[in-house]
Backbone as JSON Lines, residues from 0, in Angstrom:
{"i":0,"aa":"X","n":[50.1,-49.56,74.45],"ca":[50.07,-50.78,73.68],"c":[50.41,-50.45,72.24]}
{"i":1,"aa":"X","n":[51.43,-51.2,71.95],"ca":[51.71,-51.04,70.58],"c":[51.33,-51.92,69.85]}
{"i":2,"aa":"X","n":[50.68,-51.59,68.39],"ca":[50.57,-52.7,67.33],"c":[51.56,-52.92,66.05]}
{"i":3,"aa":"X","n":[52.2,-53.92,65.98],"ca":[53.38,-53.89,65.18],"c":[53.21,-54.08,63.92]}
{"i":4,"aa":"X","n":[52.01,-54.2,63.45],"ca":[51.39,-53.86,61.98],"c":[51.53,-52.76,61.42]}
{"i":5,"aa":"X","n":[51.25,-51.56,62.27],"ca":[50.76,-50.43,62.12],"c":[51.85,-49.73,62.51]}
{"i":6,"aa":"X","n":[52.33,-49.85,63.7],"ca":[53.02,-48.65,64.16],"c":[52.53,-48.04,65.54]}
{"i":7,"aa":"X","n":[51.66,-48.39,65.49],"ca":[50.38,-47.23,66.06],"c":[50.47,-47.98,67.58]}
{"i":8,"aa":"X","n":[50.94,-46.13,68.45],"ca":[50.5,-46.74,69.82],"c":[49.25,-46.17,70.76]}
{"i":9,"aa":"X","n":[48.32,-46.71,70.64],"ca":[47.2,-46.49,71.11],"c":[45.4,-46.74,70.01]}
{"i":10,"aa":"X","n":[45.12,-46.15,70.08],"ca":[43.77,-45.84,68.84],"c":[43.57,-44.62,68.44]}
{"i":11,"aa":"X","n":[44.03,-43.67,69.55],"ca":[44.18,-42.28,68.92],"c":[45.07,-41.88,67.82]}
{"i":12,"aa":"X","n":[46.12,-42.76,67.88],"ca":[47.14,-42.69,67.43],"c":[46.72,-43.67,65.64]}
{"i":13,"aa":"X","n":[46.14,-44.62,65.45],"ca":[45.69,-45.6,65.05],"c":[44.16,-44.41,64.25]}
{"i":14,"aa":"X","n":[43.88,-43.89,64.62],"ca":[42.57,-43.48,64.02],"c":[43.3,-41.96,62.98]}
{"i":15,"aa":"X","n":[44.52,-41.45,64.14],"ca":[45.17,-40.34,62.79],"c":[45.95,-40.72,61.77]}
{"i":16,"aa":"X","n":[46.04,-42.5,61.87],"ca":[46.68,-43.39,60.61],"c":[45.65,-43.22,59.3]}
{"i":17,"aa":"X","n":[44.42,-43.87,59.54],"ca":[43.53,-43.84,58.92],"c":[43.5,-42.68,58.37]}
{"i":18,"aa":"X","n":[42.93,-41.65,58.61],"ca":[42.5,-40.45,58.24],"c":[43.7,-39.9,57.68]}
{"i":19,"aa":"X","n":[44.85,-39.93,57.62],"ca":[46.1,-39.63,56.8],"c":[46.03,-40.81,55.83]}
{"i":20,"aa":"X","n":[45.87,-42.07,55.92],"ca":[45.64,-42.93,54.64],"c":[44.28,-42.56,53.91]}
{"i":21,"aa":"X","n":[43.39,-42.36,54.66],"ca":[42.22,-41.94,54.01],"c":[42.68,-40.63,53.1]}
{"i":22,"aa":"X","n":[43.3,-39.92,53.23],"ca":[43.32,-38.6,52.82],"c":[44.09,-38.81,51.43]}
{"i":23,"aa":"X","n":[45.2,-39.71,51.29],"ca":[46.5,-40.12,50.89],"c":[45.5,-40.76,49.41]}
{"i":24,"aa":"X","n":[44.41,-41.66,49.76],"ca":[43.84,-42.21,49.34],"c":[42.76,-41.51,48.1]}
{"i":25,"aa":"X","n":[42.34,-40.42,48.71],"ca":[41.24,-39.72,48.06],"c":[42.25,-38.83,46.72]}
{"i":26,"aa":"X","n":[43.84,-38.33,47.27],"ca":[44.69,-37.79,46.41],"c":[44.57,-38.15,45.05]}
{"i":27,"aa":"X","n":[45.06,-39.89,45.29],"ca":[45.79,-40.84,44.88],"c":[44.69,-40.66,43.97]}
{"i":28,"aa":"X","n":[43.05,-40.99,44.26],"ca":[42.08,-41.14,43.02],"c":[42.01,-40.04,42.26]}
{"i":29,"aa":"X","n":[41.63,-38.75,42.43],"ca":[41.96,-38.16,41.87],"c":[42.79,-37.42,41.03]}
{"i":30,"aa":"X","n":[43.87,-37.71,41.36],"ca":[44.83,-37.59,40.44],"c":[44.61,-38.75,39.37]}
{"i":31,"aa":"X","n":[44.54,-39.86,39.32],"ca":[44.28,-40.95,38.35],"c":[42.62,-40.67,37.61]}
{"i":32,"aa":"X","n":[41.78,-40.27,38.31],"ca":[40.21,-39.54,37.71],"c":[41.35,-38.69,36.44]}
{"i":33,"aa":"X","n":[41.94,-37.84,37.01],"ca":[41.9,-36.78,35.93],"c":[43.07,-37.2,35.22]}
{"i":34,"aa":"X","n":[43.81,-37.65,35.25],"ca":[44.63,-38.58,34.15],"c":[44.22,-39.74,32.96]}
{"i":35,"aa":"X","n":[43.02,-39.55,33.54],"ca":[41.92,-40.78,32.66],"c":[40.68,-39.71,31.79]}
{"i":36,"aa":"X","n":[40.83,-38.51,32.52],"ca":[39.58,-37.58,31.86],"c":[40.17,-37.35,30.42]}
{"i":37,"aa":"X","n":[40.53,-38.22,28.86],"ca":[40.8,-37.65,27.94],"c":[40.22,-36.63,27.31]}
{"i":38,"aa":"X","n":[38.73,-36.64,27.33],"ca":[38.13,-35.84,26.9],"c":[38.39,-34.15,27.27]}
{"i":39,"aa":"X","n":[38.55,-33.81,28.91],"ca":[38.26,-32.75,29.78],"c":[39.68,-32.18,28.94]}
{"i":40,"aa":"X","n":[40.76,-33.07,29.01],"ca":[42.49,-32.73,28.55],"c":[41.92,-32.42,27.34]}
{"i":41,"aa":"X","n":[41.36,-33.0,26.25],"ca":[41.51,-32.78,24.88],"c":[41.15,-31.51,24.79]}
{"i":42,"aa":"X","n":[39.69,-31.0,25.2],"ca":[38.61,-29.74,25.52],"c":[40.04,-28.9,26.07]}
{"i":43,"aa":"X","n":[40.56,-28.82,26.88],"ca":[41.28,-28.17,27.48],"c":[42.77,-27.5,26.33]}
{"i":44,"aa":"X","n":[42.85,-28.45,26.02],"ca":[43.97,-28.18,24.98],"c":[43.29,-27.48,23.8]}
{"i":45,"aa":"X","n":[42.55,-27.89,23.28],"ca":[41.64,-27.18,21.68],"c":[41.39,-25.93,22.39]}
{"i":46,"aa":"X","n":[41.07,-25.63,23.98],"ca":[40.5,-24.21,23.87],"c":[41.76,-23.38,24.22]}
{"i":47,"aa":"X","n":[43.15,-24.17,24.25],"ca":[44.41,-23.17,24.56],"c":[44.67,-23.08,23.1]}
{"i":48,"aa":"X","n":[44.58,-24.03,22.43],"ca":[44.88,-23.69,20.71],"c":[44.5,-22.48,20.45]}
{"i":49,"aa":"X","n":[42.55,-22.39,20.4],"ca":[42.09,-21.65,20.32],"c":[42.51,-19.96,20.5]}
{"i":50,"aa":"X","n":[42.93,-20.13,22.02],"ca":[43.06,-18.9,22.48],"c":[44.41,-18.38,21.67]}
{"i":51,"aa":"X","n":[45.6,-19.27,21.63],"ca":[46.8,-19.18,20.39],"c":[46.61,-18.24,19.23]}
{"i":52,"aa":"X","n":[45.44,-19.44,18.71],"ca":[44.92,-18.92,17.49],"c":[44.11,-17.25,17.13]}
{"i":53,"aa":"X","n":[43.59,-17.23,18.5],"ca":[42.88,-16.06,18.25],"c":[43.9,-14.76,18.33]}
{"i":54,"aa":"X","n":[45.26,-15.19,19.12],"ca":[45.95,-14.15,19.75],"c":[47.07,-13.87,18.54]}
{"i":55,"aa":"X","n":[46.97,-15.32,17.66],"ca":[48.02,-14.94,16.18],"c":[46.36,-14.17,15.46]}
{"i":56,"aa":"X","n":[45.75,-13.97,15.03],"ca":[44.67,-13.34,14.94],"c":[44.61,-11.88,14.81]}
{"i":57,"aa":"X","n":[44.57,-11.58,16.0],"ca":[44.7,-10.36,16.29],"c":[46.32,-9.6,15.6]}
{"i":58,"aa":"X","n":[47.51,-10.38,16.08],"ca":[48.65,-10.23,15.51],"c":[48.92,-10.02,14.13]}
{"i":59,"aa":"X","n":[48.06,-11.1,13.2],"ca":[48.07,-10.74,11.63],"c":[47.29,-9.59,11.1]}
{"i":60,"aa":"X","n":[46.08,-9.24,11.67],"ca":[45.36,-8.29,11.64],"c":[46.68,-7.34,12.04]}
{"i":61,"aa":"X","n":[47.09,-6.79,12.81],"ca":[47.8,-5.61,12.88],"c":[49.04,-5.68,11.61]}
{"i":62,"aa":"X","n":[49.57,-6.92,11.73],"ca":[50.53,-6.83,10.75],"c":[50.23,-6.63,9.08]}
{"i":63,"aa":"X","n":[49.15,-7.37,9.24],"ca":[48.32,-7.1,7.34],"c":[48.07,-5.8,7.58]}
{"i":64,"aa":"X","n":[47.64,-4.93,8.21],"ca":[46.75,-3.95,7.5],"c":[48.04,-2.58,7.77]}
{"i":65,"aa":"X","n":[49.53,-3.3,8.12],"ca":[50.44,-2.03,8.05],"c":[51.19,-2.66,6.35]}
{"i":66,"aa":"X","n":[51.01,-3.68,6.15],"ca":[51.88,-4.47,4.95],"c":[51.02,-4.85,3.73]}
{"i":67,"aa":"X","n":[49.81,-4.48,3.5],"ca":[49.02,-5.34,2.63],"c":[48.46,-4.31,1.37]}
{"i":68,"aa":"X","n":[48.52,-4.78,0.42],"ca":[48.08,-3.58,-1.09],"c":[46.53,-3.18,-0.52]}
{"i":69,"aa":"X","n":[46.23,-2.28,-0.71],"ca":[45.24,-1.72,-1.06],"c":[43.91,-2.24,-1.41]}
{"i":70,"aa":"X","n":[43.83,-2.79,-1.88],"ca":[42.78,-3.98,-2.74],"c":[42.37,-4.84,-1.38]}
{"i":71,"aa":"X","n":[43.56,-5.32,-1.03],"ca":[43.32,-6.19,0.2],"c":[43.04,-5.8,1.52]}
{"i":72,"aa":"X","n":[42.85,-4.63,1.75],"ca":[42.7,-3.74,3.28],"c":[40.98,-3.15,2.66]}
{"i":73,"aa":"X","n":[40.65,-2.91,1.54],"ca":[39.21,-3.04,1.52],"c":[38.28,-4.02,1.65]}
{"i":74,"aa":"X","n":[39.26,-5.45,1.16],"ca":[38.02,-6.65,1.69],"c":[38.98,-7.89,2.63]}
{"i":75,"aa":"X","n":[39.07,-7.26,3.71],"ca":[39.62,-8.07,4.46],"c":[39.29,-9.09,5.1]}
{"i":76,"aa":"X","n":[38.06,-9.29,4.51],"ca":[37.48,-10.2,5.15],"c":[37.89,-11.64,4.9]}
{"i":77,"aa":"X","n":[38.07,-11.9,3.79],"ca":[38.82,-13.24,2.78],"c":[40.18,-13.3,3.37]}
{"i":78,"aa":"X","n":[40.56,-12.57,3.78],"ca":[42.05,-12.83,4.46],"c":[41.82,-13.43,5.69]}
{"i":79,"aa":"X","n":[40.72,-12.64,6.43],"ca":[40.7,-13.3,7.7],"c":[40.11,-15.1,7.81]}
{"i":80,"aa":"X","n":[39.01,-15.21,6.76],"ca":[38.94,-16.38,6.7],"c":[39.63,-17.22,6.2]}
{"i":81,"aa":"X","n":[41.04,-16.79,5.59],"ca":[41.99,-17.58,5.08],"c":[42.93,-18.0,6.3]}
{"i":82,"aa":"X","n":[42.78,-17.12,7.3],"ca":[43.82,-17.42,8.12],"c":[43.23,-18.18,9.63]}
{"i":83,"aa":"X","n":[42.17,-18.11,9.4],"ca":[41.43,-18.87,10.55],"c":[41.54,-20.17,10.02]}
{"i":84,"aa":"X","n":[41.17,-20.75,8.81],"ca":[41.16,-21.57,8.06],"c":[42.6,-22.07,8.21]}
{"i":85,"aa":"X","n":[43.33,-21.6,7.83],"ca":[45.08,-22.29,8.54],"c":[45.17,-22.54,9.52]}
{"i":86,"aa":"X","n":[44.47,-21.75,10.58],"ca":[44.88,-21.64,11.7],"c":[43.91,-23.05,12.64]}
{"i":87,"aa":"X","n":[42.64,-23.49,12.17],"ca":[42.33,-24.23,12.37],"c":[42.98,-26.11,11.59]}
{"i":88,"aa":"X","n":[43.51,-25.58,10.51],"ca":[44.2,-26.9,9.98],"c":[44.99,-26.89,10.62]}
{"i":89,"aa":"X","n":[46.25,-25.94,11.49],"ca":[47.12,-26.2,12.31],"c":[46.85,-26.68,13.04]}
{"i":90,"aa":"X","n":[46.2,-26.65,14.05],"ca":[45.03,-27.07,15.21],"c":[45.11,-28.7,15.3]}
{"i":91,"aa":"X","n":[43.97,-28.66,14.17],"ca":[43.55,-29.78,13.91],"c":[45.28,-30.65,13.59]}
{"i":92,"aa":"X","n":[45.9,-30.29,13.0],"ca":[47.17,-30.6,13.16],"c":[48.01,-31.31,14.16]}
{"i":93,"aa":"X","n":[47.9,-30.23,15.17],"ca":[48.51,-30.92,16.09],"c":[48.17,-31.74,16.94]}
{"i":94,"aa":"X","n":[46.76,-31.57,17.2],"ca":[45.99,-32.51,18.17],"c":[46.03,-33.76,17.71]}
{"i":95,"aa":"X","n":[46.1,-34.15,16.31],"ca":[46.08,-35.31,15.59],"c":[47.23,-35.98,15.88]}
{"i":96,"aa":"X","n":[48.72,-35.03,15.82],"ca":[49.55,-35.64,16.2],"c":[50.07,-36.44,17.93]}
{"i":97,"aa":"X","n":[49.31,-35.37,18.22],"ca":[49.26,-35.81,19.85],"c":[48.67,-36.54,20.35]}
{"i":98,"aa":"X","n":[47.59,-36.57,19.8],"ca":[46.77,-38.31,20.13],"c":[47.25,-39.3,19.23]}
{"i":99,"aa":"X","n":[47.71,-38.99,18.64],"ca":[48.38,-40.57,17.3],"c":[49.85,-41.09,18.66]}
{"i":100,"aa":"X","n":[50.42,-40.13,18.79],"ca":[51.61,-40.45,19.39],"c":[51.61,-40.43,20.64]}
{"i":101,"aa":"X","n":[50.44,-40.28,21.38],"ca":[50.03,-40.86,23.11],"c":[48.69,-42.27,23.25]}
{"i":102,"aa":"X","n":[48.96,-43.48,21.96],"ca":[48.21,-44.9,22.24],"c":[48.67,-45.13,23.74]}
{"i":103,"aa":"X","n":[47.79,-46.01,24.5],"ca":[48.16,-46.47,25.63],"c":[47.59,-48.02,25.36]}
């Protein structure tokens, strides 16, 4: 017996509809859950900045202390907070731009 709604010939046949729409179904929300999670995306992005940031970090540290006077390789510490300090206005930078220019 066929049902011409469906397709489906039988109920066996009719019950592996379901459970493939069911399945199709559960995708479908989740993918839209996490397209709606702004927060989880935002968190997610600040901690790839982050990791950016820490990895130019490490990078200026090697490069200052083969290029930098004397004076400045004894208190390096003011450098480093100068550059975290950029490195967080960049940040903050871009995220600003990326939520200004994704309104829905």
């Amino acid at each position: 017996m066929t049902d011409a709604r469906s397709g489906a010939k039988g109920p066996d046949e009719l019950r592996r509809q379901i459970a493939r729409t069911r399945s199709e179904l559960g995708e479908t929300v989740a993918e839209l859950a996490g397209r709606t999670d702004v927060k989880g995306r935002a968190r997610a992005r600040a901690a790839d900045i982050r990791d950016k940031a820490g990895a130019m970090t490490v990078q200026l540290r090697s490069t200052v202390g083969h290029n930098v006077p004397t004076p400045v390789r004894r208190h390096p510490r003011p450098v480093l907070i100068a550059g975290a300090a950029a490195g967080a206005l960049l940040a903050a930078g871009v995220l600003r731009r990326r939520h200004d220019g994704h309104h829905h």
